[in-house]
Amino acid sequence: MRAQPLTGAGPAPAGPARPAGPGARRGLLVTVVVVVGTALLLRVFVVGWYPVLSDSMAPTVASGDHVVVDRVTWRLGGPDRGDLVTFVSPEDGTALLKRVVAVGGDEVRIDDALLVVNGAVVDEPYVDHARIDATYFGPVRVPAGHVFVLGDNRFGSIDSRVFGPVDLEDVTGRVVLTLG
């Protein structure tokens, strides 16, 4: 009788099926626990998924949409102007979502509904300027370690025009995805 080659040519002889023993079940249980534990840790410390309950960011993010928030990497360099961020309201401690329009050291104002940062008008295609015509605010200098936030729906937003610049310590994350 000749020995079979070890190249995998040809089917292996069928043997009796062995029932999964306690070791196989234990391995599966450990795998499930690790996967679920990792998912929970990511959800709690790295990424959050939140429903949006107001139209203060419409049309960018509307009531009923969901946002995915990165809670970690924004701390490595940001947030930056234009970022959508979540933070703890300085007024009542609730979670809010707004757009960063100015960072520490910037001067911000609104002249006849146009956002002006450091003397330059900011292009904001997501803002309906007709609804906020004749709106004026500022100027305000944003302190170091703070951001100035506004809702895209300026007519229906309570933001830094009301409660002032937001301390970076109160920022909880940066929106990385919107699901409508």
Short mmCIF file of C-alpha atoms in Angstrom, two decimals:
data_model
loop_
_atom_site.label_atom_id
_atom_site.label_comp_id
_atom_site.label_asym_id
_atom_site.label_seq_id
_atom_site.Cartn_x
_atom_site.Cartn_y
_atom_site.Cartn_z
CA MET A 1 0.00 0.00 0.00
CA ARG A 2 1.27 3.40 -0.95
CA ALA A 3 1.23 6.38 1.38
CA GLN A 4 -1.05 9.26 0.48
CA PRO A 5 0.74 12.50 -0.50
CA LEU A 6 0.58 15.39 1.96
CA THR A 7 -0.35 17.96 -0.68
CA GLY A 8 -4.06 17.82 -0.05
CA ALA A 9 -4.73 16.00 -3.29
CA GLY A 10 -7.84 13.96 -2.83
CA PRO A 11 -10.46 13.91 -0.11
CA ALA A 12 -9.64 12.90 3.40
CA PRO A 13 -11.27 9.72 4.52
CA ALA A 14 -14.49 10.37 6.39
CA GLY A 15 -14.32 9.52 10.03
CA PRO A 16 -16.99 9.42 12.66
CA ALA A 17 -18.21 12.89 13.73
CA ARG A 18 -17.17 13.72 17.23
CA PRO A 19 -19.61 15.61 19.41
CA ALA A 20 -18.44 18.99 20.65
CA GLY A 21 -17.09 18.53 24.12
CA PRO A 22 -16.92 20.94 27.03
CA GLY A 23 -13.68 22.43 25.66
CA ALA A 24 -15.31 23.46 22.38
CA ARG A 25 -18.31 25.01 24.16
CA ARG A 26 -16.02 26.84 26.58
CA GLY A 27 -14.02 28.24 23.63
CA LEU A 28 -17.20 29.46 21.95
CA LEU A 29 -18.40 31.05 25.19
CA VAL A 30 -15.07 32.85 25.66
CA THR A 31 -15.23 34.15 22.08
CA VAL A 32 -18.78 35.44 22.53
CA VAL A 33 -17.87 37.12 25.84
CA VAL A 34 -14.82 38.80 24.28
CA VAL A 35 -16.78 40.06 21.25
CA VAL A 36 -19.69 41.38 23.34
CA GLY A 37 -17.32 42.91 25.91
CA THR A 38 -15.30 44.66 23.22
CA ALA A 39 -18.47 46.00 21.59
CA LEU A 40 -19.69 47.34 24.94
CA LEU A 41 -16.35 48.98 25.72
CA LEU A 42 -16.31 50.62 22.28
CA ARG A 43 -19.90 51.82 22.78
CA VAL A 44 -19.22 53.24 26.24
CA PHE A 45 -15.78 54.78 25.76
CA VAL A 46 -15.09 55.27 22.02
CA VAL A 47 -18.22 55.56 19.86
CA GLY A 48 -21.77 56.57 20.74
CA TRP A 49 -25.00 56.41 18.74
CA TYR A 50 -27.58 59.05 19.64
CA PRO A 51 -31.06 60.03 18.44
CA VAL A 52 -31.55 63.71 17.59
CA LEU A 53 -34.62 65.20 19.26
CA SER A 54 -34.67 68.78 17.92
CA ASP A 55 -34.42 70.68 14.65
CA SER A 56 -31.77 73.15 15.85
CA MET A 57 -29.28 71.61 13.39
CA ALA A 58 -31.69 71.30 10.43
CA PRO A 59 -31.24 70.85 7.55
CA THR A 60 -27.89 69.16 8.31
CA VAL A 61 -29.30 66.95 11.06
CA ALA A 62 -33.05 66.81 11.59
CA SER A 63 -35.19 65.63 14.46
CA GLY A 64 -35.51 61.86 14.19
CA ASP A 65 -32.04 61.38 12.67
CA HIS A 66 -29.31 59.48 14.52
CA VAL A 67 -25.67 60.51 14.83
CA VAL A 68 -22.57 58.43 15.47
CA VAL A 69 -20.16 60.26 17.76
CA ASP A 70 -16.41 59.69 18.13
CA ARG A 71 -15.59 60.29 21.79
CA VAL A 72 -11.81 59.85 21.58
CA THR A 73 -9.86 60.93 18.50
CA TRP A 74 -11.15 64.53 18.39
CA ARG A 75 -9.10 65.10 21.56
CA LEU A 76 -5.91 64.50 19.56
CA GLY A 77 -6.47 67.61 17.47
CA GLY A 78 -9.69 69.50 17.66
CA PRO A 79 -12.47 70.17 17.52
CA ASP A 80 -12.04 72.39 14.48
CA ARG A 81 -14.21 75.04 12.87
CA GLY A 82 -17.04 73.32 10.99
CA ASP A 83 -17.10 70.18 13.17
CA LEU A 84 -20.41 69.01 14.60
CA VAL A 85 -19.86 68.31 18.28
CA THR A 86 -21.80 67.01 21.23
CA PHE A 87 -21.34 68.66 24.60
CA VAL A 88 -22.89 69.14 28.01
CA SER A 89 -25.11 72.22 28.09
CA PRO A 90 -23.73 74.92 30.40
CA GLU A 91 -27.33 75.82 31.24
CA ASP A 92 -28.88 72.54 32.39
CA GLY A 93 -26.43 69.67 31.82
CA THR A 94 -28.34 68.11 28.91
CA ALA A 95 -26.54 66.74 25.87
CA LEU A 96 -26.51 69.13 22.91
CA LEU A 97 -25.38 68.95 19.29
CA LYS A 98 -24.09 72.08 17.51
CA ARG A 99 -21.53 73.24 14.92
CA VAL A 100 -18.19 74.72 16.01
CA VAL A 101 -17.88 78.09 14.26
CA ALA A 102 -14.94 79.53 16.20
CA VAL A 103 -12.14 78.25 18.43
CA GLY A 104 -10.01 79.76 21.19
CA GLY A 105 -8.56 83.13 20.16
CA ASP A 106 -11.08 83.74 17.34
CA GLU A 107 -13.33 86.78 17.20
CA VAL A 108 -16.86 85.89 16.11
CA ARG A 109 -19.85 88.04 15.21
CA ILE A 110 -23.02 87.89 13.14
CA ASP A 111 -23.71 90.86 10.83
CA ASP A 112 -27.12 90.88 9.18
CA ALA A 113 -27.32 87.04 9.40
CA LEU A 114 -23.78 86.50 8.05
CA LEU A 115 -21.25 84.73 10.28
CA VAL A 116 -17.97 86.64 10.50
CA VAL A 117 -14.91 85.00 12.08
CA ASN A 118 -11.69 86.99 12.44
CA GLY A 119 -13.05 89.62 10.03
CA ALA A 120 -13.93 87.17 7.21
CA VAL A 121 -17.45 86.14 6.21
CA VAL A 122 -17.86 82.36 6.53
CA ASP A 123 -19.59 80.50 3.68
CA GLU A 124 -22.44 78.54 5.28
CA PRO A 125 -24.53 76.82 2.59
CA TYR A 126 -26.36 74.84 5.30
CA VAL A 127 -27.87 78.00 6.88
CA ASP A 128 -31.12 79.54 5.58
CA HIS A 129 -30.09 83.19 5.77
CA ALA A 130 -33.55 84.39 4.69
CA ARG A 131 -35.02 83.08 7.97
CA ILE A 132 -32.50 84.99 10.08
CA ASP A 133 -32.28 88.23 8.10
CA ALA A 134 -31.43 91.29 10.22
CA THR A 135 -29.77 89.17 12.93
CA TYR A 136 -26.82 90.76 14.72
CA PHE A 137 -24.57 89.42 17.47
CA GLY A 138 -21.17 90.19 18.96
CA PRO A 139 -18.35 90.58 18.48
CA VAL A 140 -17.10 88.07 21.04
CA ARG A 141 -13.53 86.84 21.56
CA VAL A 142 -13.47 83.07 22.24
CA PRO A 143 -11.26 82.28 25.24
CA ALA A 144 -8.47 79.70 24.97
CA GLY A 145 -9.74 76.21 25.74
CA HIS A 146 -13.24 77.01 24.48
CA VAL A 147 -15.29 76.78 21.28
CA PHE A 148 -18.15 78.91 20.01
CA VAL A 149 -21.04 76.79 18.75
CA LEU A 150 -24.12 77.62 16.69
CA GLY A 151 -27.05 75.60 15.41
CA ASP A 152 -27.46 75.47 11.64
CA ASN A 153 -31.10 76.43 12.17
CA ARG A 154 -30.16 79.80 13.70
CA PHE A 155 -33.79 80.83 14.07
CA GLY A 156 -34.57 77.82 16.30
CA SER A 157 -31.32 77.22 18.17
CA ILE A 158 -30.19 77.95 21.69
CA ASP A 159 -26.41 78.08 21.39
CA SER A 160 -23.32 80.13 22.30
CA ARG A 161 -25.23 83.33 21.54
CA VAL A 162 -27.22 82.49 24.68
CA PHE A 163 -24.87 80.55 26.97
CA GLY A 164 -21.47 81.74 25.70
CA PRO A 165 -18.43 79.77 24.55
CA VAL A 166 -18.29 76.10 25.55
CA ASP A 167 -15.36 74.83 27.62
CA LEU A 168 -13.51 72.00 25.82
CA GLU A 169 -13.88 69.98 29.04
CA ASP A 170 -17.63 69.91 28.35
CA VAL A 171 -17.25 68.63 24.75
CA THR A 172 -18.08 64.92 24.68
CA GLY A 173 -17.41 64.03 21.04
CA ARG A 174 -17.37 64.79 17.32
CA VAL A 175 -20.10 63.61 14.96
CA VAL A 176 -18.62 61.26 12.35
CA LEU A 177 -21.81 59.99 10.71
CA THR A 178 -25.43 61.08 10.38
CA LEU A 179 -28.11 58.49 9.71
CA GLY A 180 -31.43 59.95 8.57
#
